[in-house]
Coordinates of C-alpha atoms in Angstrom, one line a residue:
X1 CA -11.3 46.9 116.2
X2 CA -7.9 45.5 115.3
X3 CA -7.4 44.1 111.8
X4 CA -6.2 40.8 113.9
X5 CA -9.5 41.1 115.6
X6 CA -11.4 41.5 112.4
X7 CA -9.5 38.6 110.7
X8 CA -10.4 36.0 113.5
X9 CA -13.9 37.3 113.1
X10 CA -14.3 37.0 109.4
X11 CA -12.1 33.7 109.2
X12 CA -14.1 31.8 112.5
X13 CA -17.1 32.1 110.0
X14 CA -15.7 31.1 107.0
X15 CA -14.2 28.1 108.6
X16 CA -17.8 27.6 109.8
X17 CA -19.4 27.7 107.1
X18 CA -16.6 25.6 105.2
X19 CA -17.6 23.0 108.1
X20 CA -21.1 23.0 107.6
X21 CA -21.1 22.8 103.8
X22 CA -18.4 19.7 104.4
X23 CA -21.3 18.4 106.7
X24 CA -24.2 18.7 104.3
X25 CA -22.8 17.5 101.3
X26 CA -21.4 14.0 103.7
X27 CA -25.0 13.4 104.9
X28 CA -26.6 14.2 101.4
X29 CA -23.9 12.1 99.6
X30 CA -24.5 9.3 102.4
X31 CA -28.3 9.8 102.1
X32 CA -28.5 9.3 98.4
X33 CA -31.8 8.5 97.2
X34 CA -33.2 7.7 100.7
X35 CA -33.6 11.6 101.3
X36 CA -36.1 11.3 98.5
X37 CA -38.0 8.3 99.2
X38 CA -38.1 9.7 103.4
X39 CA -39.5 12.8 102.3
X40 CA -42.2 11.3 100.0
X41 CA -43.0 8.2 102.6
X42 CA -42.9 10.5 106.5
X43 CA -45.1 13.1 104.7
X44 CA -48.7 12.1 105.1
X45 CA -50.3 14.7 107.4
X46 CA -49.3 18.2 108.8
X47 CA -47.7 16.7 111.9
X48 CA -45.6 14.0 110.2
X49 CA -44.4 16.7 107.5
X50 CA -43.4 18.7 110.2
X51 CA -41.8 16.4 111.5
X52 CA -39.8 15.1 108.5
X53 CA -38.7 18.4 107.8
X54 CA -37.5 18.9 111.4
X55 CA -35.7 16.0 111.9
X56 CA -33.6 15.6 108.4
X57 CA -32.6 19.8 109.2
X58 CA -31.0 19.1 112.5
X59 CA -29.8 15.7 110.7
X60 CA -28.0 17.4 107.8
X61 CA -27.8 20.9 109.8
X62 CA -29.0 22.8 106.2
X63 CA -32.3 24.8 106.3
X64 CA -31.4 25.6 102.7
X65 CA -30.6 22.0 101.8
X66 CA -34.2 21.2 102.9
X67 CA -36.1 24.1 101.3
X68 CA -34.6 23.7 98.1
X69 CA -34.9 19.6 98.2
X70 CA -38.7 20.3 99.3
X71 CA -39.2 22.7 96.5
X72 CA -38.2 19.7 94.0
X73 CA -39.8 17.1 95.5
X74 CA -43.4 19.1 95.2
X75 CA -42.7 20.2 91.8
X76 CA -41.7 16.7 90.9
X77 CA -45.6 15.8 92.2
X78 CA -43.6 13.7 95.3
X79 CA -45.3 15.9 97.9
X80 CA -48.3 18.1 97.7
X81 CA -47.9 21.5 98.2
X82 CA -49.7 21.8 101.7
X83 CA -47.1 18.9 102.9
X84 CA -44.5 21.2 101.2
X85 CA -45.2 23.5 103.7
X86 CA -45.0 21.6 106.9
X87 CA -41.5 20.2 106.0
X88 CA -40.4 24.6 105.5
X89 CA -41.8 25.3 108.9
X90 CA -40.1 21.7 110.6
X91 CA -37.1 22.8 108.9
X92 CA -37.2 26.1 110.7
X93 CA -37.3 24.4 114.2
X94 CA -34.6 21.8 112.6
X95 CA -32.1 24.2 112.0
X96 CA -32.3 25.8 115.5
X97 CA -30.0 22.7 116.9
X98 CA -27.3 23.7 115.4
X99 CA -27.5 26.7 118.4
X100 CA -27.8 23.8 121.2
X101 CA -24.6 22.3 119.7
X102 CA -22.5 25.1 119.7
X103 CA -24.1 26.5 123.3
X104 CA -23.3 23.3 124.8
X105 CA -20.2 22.0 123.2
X106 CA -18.6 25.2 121.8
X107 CA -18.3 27.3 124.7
X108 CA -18.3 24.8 127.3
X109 CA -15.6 22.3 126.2
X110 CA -12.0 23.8 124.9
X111 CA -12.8 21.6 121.6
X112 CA -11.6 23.7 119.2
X113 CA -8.0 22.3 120.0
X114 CA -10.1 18.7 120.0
X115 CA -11.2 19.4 116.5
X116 CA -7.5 19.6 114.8
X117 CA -7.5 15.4 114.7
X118 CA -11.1 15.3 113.6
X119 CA -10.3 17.8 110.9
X120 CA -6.9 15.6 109.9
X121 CA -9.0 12.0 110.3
X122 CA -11.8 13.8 107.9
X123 CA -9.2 14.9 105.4
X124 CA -7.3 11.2 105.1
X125 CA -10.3 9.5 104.7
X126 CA -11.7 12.0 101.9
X127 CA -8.5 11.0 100.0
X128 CA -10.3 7.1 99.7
X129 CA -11.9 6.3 96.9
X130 CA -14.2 4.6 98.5
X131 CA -17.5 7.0 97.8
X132 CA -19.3 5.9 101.6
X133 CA -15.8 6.7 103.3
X134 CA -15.0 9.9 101.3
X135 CA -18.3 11.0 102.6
X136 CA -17.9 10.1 106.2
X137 CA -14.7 12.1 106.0
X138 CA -16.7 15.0 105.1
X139 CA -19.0 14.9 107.6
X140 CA -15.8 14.3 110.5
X141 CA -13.6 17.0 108.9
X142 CA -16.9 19.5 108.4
X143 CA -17.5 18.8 112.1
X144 CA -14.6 19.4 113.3
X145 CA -13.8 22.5 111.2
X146 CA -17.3 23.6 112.7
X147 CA -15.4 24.1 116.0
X148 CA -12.1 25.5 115.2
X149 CA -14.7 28.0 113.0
X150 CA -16.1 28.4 116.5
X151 CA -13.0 28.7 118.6
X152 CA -11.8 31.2 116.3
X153 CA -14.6 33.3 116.6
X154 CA -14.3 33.3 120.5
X155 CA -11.2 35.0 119.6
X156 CA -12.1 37.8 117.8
X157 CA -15.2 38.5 120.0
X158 CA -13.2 38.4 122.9
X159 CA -11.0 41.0 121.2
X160 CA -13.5 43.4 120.9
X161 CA -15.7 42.7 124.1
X162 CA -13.3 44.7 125.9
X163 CA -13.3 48.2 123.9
X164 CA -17.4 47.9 123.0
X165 CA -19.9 48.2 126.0
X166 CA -23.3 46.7 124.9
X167 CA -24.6 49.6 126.1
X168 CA -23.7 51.4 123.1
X169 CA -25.3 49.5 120.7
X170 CA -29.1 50.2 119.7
X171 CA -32.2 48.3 121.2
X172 CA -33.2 50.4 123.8
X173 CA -35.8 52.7 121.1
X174 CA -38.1 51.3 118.6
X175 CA -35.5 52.7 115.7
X176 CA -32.9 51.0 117.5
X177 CA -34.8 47.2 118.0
X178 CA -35.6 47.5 114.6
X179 CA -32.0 47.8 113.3
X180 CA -30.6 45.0 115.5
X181 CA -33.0 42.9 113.5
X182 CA -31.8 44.6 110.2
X183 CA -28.2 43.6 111.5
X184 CA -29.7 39.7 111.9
X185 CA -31.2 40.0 108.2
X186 CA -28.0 41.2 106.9
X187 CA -25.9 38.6 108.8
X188 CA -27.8 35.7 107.4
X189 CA -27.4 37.2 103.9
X190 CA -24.0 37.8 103.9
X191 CA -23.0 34.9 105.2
X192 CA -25.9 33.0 102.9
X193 CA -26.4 30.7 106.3
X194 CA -28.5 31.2 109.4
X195 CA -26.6 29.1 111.5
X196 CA -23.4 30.7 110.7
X197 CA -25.0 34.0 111.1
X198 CA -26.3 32.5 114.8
X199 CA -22.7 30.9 116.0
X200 CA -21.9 34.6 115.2
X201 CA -23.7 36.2 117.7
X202 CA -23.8 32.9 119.9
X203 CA -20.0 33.9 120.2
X204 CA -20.4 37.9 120.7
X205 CA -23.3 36.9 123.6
X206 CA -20.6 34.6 124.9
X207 CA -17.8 37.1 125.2
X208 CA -20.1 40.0 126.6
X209 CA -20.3 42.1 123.3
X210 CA -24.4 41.9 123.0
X211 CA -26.6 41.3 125.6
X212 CA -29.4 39.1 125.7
X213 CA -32.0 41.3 124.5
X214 CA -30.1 42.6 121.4
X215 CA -28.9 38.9 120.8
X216 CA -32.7 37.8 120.6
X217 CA -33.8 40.9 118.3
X218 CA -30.5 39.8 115.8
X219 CA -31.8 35.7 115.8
X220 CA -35.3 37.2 114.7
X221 CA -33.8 38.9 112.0
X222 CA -31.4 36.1 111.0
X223 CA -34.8 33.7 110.5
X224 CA -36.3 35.8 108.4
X225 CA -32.7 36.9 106.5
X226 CA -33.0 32.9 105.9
X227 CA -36.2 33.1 103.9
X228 CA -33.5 35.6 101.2
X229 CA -32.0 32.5 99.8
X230 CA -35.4 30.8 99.3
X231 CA -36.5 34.1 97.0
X232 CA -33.1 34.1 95.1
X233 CA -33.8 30.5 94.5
X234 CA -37.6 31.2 93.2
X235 CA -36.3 33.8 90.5
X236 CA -37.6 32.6 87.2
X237 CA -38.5 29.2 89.0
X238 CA -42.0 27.4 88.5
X239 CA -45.6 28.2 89.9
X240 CA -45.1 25.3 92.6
X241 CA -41.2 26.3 93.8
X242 CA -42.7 30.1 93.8
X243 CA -45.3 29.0 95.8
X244 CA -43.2 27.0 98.5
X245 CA -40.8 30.4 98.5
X246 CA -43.5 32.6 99.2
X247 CA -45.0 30.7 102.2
X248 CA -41.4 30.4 103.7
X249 CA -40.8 34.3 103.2
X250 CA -44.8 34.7 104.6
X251 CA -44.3 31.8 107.7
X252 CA -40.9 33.5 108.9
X253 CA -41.6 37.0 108.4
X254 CA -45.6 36.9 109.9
X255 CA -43.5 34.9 112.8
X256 CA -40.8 37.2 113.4
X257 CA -43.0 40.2 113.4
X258 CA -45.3 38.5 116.3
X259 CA -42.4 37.7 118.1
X260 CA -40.6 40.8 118.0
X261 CA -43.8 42.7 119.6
X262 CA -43.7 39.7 122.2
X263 CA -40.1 39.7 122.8
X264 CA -40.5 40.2 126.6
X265 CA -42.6 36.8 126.9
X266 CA -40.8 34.7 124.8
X267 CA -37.5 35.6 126.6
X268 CA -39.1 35.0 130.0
X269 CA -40.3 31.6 128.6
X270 CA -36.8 30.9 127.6
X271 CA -35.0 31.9 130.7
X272 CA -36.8 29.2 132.4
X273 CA -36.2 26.7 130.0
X274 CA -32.1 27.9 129.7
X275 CA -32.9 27.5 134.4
X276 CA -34.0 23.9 134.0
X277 CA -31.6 23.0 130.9
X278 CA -28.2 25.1 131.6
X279 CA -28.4 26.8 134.6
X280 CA -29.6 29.8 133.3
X281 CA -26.5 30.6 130.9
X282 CA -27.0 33.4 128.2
X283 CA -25.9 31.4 125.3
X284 CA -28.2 28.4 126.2
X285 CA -31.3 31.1 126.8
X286 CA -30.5 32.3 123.3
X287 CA -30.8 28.7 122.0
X288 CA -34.2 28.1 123.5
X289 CA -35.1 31.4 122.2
X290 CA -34.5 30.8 119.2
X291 CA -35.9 27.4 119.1
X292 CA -39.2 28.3 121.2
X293 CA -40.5 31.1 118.6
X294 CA -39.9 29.0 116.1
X295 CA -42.3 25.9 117.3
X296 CA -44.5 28.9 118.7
X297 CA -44.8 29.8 114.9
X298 CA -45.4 26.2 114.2
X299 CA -47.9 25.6 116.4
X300 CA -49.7 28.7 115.4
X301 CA -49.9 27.6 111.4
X302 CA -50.0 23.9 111.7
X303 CA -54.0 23.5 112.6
X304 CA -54.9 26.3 109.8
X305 CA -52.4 25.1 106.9
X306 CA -54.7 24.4 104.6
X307 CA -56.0 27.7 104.6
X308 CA -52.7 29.3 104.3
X309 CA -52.1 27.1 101.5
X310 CA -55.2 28.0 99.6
X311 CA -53.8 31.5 100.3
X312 CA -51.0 31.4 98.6
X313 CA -52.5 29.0 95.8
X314 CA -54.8 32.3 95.2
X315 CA -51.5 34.8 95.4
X316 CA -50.2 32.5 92.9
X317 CA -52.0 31.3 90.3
X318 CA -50.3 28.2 87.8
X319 CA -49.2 29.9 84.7
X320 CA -47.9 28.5 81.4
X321 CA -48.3 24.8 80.3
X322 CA -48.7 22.5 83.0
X323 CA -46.4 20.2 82.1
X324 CA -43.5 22.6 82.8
X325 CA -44.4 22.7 86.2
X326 CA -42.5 19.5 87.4
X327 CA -38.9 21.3 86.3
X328 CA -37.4 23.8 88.6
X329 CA -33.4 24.8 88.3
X330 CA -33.4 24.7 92.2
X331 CA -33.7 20.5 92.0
X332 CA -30.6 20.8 90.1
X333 CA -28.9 20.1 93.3
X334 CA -30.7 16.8 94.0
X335 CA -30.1 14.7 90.9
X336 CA -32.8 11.7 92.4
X337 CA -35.5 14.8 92.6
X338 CA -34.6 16.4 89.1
X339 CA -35.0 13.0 87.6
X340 CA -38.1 12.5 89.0
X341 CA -39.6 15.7 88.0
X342 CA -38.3 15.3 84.0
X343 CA -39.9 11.8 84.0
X344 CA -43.5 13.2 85.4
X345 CA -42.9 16.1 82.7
X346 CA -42.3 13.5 80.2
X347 CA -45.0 11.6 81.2
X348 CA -47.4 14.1 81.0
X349 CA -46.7 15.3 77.5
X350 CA -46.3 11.7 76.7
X351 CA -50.1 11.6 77.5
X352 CA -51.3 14.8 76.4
X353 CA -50.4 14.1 72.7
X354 CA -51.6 10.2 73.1
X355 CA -55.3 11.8 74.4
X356 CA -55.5 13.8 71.4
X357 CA -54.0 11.3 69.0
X358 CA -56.4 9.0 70.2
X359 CA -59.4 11.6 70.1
X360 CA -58.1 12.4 66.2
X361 CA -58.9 8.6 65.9
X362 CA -62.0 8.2 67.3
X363 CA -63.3 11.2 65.2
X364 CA -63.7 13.1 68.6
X365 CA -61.0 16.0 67.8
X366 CA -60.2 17.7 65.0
X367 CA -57.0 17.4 62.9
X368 CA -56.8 20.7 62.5
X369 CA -56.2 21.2 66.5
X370 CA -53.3 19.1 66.3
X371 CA -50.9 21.9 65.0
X372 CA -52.0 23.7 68.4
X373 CA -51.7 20.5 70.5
X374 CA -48.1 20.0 69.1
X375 CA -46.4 23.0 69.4
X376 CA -47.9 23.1 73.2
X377 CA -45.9 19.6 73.3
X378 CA -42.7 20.8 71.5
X379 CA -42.3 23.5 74.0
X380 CA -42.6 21.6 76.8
X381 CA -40.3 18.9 75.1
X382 CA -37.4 21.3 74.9
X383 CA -37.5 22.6 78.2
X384 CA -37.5 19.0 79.6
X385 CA -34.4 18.3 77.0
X386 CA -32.7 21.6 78.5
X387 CA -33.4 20.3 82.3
X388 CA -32.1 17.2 81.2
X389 CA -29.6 18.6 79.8
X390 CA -28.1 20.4 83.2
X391 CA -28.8 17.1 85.7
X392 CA -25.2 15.5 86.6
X393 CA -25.6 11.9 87.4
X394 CA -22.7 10.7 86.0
X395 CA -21.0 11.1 89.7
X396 CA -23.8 9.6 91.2
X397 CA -25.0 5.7 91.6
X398 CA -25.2 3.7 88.1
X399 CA -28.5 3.2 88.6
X400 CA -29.1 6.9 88.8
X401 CA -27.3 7.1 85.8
X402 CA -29.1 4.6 83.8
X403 CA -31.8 6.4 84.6
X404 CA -31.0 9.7 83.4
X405 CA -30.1 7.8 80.0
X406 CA -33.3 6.2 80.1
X407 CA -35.1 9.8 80.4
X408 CA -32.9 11.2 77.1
X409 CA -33.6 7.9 75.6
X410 CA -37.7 8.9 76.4
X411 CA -37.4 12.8 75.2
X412 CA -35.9 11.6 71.7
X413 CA -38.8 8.8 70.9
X414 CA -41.6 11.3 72.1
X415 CA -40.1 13.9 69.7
X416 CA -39.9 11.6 66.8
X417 CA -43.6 10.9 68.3
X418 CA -44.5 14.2 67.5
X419 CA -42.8 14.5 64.2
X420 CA -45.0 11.8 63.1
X421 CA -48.2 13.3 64.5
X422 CA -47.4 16.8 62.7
X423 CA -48.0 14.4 59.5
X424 CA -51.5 15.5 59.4
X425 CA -52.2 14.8 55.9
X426 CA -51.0 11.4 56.3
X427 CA -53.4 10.8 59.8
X428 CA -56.1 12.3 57.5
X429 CA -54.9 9.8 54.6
X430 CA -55.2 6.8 57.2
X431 CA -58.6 8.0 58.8
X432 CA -59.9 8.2 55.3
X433 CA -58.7 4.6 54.4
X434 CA -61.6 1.9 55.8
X435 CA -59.2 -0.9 56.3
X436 CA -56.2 1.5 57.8
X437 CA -59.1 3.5 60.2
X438 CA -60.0 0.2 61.6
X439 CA -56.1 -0.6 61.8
X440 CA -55.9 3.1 63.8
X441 CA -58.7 2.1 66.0
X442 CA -56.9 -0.8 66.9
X443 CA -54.1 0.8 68.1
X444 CA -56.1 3.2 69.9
X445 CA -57.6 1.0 71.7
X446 CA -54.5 -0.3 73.0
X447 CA -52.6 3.2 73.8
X448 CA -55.7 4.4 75.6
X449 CA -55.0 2.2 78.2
X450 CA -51.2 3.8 78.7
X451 CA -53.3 7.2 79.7
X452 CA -54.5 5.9 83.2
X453 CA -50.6 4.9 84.1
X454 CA -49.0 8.0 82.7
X455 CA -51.2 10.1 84.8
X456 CA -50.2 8.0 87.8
X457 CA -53.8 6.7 88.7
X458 CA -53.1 2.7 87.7
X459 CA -49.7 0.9 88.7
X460 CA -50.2 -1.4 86.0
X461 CA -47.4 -1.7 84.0
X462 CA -48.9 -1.3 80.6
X463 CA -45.5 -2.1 78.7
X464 CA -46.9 -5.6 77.1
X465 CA -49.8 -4.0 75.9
X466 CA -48.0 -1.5 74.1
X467 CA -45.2 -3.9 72.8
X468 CA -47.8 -6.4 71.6
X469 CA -49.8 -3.7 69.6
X470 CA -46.8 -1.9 68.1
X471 CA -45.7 -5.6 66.8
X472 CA -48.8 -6.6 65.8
X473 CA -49.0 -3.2 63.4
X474 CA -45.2 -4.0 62.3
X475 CA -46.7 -7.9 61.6
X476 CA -49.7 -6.4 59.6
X477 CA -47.8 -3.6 57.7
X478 CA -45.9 -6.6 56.2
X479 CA -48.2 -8.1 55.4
X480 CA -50.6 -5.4 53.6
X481 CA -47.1 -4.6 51.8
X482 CA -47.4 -7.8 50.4
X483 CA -50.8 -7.4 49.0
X484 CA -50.5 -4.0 48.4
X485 CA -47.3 -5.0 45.8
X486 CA -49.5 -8.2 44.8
X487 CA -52.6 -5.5 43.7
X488 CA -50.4 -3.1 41.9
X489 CA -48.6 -5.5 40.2
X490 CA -52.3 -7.4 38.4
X491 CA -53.3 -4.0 37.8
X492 CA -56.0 -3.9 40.6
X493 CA -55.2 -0.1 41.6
X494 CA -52.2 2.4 40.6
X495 CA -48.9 3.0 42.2
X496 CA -49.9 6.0 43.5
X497 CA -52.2 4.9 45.2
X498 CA -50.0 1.6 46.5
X499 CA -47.1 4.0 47.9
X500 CA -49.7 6.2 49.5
X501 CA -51.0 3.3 51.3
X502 CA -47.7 1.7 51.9
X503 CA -46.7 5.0 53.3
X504 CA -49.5 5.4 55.6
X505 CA -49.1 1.8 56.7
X506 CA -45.6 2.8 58.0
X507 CA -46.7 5.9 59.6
X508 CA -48.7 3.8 61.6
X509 CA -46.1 1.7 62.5
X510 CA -43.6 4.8 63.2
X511 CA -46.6 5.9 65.5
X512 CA -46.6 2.5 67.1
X513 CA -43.2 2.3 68.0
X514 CA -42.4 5.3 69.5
X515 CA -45.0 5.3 71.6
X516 CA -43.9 1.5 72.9
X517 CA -40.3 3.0 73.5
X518 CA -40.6 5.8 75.2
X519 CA -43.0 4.0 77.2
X520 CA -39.7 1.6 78.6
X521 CA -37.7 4.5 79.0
X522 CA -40.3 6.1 81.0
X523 CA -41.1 3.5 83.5
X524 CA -39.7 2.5 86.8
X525 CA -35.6 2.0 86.3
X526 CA -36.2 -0.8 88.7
X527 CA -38.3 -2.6 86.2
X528 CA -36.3 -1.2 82.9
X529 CA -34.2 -3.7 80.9
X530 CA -31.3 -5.5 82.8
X531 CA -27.6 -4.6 82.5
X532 CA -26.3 -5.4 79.0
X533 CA -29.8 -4.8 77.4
X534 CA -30.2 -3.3 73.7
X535 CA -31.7 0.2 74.4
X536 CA -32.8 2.2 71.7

């Protein structure tokens, strides 16, 4: 192979894969936070989750967009797990279209010299400021690019189709089938895209390099090469994104394995599909290939998901605070999803140290557990502050942005929150006091109903309740000030004993409050303060 040759090759997929990460990141920019609320609306059952995930694949033409976004949106609690997984399979019959596109367009239309104004329209109308039409120049230039990735690669196959007999290559043996499907893994690695790794050999079928056979044996190997991103992704990730990995790495490689011993059938059943669609063309029998084992493997898990999700569940057990479980550095890339999953985190902790506050109260806890109770809480705390930390809104919608400041605003009152519990001689101080116990049970009374809506099972906004009882302690701690200064002062009790109570009085009050702001920061942005509101 001439170095020529072997520079059309490599640069027909990097233009490729330039074009399709223009692509993606044009959709997803145009998507915005409608990705999000599609995914968490079109995933009710198996079919419809299957469906979601198939249809935004071949919308955005990224399997890896769609894992990863799936991963966050079940560890943010959007999706359950089980619908987590009907999306990863749909996705892996999504991405297949990208192989009709290039079969019928690519090698059938001389577009690659069609592309150069597509590529030159995409690049102008990036250099507007104008967010909506820098993205639609994306997706033009990223389309076009596709093509001249495409045309380039005809080149270079076409260079080496002459000096290389297909013959040559393995598949005839077991050893040799196997390898070709080795070559597929690798492809899809290197490359770090499946659909690059398919134009690839969509091009060397085209030009007469592979045959058929070997072409099919390298696509099984390039869908399960897929699943290698998914597990570099999981590394150090949460029970829920290891979860969603596993079953991806599980679905593709039980799939390919089936198919591979069935490869005869399936290529039969795809000749007569290519017959009826493209007159029986190689590169369109490839396509249908590739798209028919992957809705076989579909069709095959769909009815018995849930049992394949309780497998997995039992592979891999939750670990470590359950709080935690919402963050996952792989959401990173979606800043709607990220946010989402900090503010269930928040949430959560939010509640597990009200539960217990309000248990303390009630006399049905111990003090002494709270030490154990809070530093389960700090931990949790500072990993959400860390994943808050590495969330970039501030390219993003204002409203995305408010929200993220809304979030930091939360983390910051729910750690003063728990500074104020890890007072314990003070709570024992108030519990110990008749009229401040009664005062406590007051506000517990009031805070206990926050626990139903921080868990998510009530939609009423419990914001008013919270104000009005954090006011009403701020209202009566003036008050008992008052006296409190009034009895020291006739000599009714010592002023120990008056800035002990005083003291209490405002811990109560510092309890109060935090709780009543991170409760607004916590809440729907929609129904946060309006533009130009005080937020502290």
């Amino acid at each position: 192979m001439s170095t020529q040759t072997a520079l059309h090759i490599t640069g027909g997929i990097g233009l490729f894969l330039l074009g399709m990460t223009l692509m993606t990141d044009g959709l997803k920019t145009l998507a915005g936070d409608s990705l999000r609320k599609a995914l968490s609306r079109f995933t009710g059952g198996r079919v419809s989750s299957f469906l979601t995930g198939a249809g935004i694949t071949a919308l955005i033409h990224s399997s890896g967009a769609t894992t990863f976004a799936t991963i966050g949106f079940v560890s943010a609690g959007l999706i359950t797990f089980e619908q987590s997984i009907g999306i990863i399979i749909g996705a892996n019959v999504g991405t297949t279209t990208i192989g009709w596109i290039v079969s019928y367009l690519g090698f059938k239309l001389d577009i690659g010299t069609m592309a150069y104004p597509l590529v030159a329209a995409g690049a102008m109308m990036k250099l507007i400021s104008n967010p909506r039409a820098a993205a639609s120049g994306s997706i033009l230039a990223g389309f076009g690019m596709l093509f001249v990735g495409i045309d380039m690669l005809q080149d270079g196959m076409s260079g080496i189709a002459s000096a290389i007999n297909p013959a040559s290559f393995a598949g005839v043996t077991l050893p040799g089938r196997i390898a070709l499907v080795g070559v597929g893994i690798a492809m899809t690695i290197i490359t770090q895209s499946s659909s690059a790794a398919m134009a690839a050999t969509l091009a060397a079928l085209n030009a007469g390099t592979l045959s058929l056979e070997q072409s099919a044996l390298m696509a099984i190997g390039q869908n399960i090469g897929t699943t290698f991103i998914t597990a570099i992704g999981a590394i150090g990730a949460t029970t829920p994104a290891k979860r969603t990995a596993l079953s991806h790495i599980m679905f593709n490689v039980i799939c390919g394995t089936v198919v591979f011993l069935a490869l005869p059938g399936f290529l039969t059943a795809a000749r007569v599909i290519s017959s009826i669609l493209g007159g029986g063309e190689n590169v369109i029998t490839l396509s249908a290939f590739h798209t028919l084992f992957n809705l076989a493997g579909a069709l095959a898990v769909l009815p018995v998901m849930p049992r394949f999700a309780a497998l997995i569940t039992r592979l891999l057990p939750e670990s470590g605070p359950g709080f935690i479980r919402n963050l996952d550095s792989s959401v990173l890339q979606v800043p709607q999803v990220a946010l989402e999953s900090a503010r269930r985190a928040l949430a959560d902790i939010g509640g597990y140290i009200i539960t217990h506050l309000v248990e303390v109260i009630r006399g049905i806890a111990p003090v002494k557990k709270t030490g154990e109770i809070l530093e389960t809480a700090r931990y949790s705390l500072n990993r959400s502050e860390g994943f808050l930390g590495e969330v970039r809104s501030f390219n993003n919608s204002p409203l995305l942005h408010e929200r993220h400041t809304n979030l930091i605003h939360a983390v910051d009152h729910i750690q003063r929150l728990v500074e104020s519990c890890a007072e314990t001689d003070r709570l024992k101080l108030v519990l110990a006091d008749p009229e401040l116990s009664g005062i406590a049970l007051q506000l517990a009374d009031r805070i206990e109903s926050l626990l139903g809506w921080l868990n998510g099972e009530m939609e009423t906004d419990p914001k008013e309740i919270v104000e009005k009882a954090s006011l009403s302690i701020a209202g009566i701690r003036k008050e008992q000030r008052k006296r409190v200064l009034e009895k020291t002062s006739s000599g009714e009790i010592d002023t120990e004993t008056a800035f002990s109570q005083m003291e209490s009085m405002r811990w109560l009050d510092r309890v109060a409050y935090h709780i009543w702001r991170a409760v607004i920061h916590l809440e729907d942005i929609k129904k946060a303060s309006p533009p130009g509101a005080q937020v502290t």
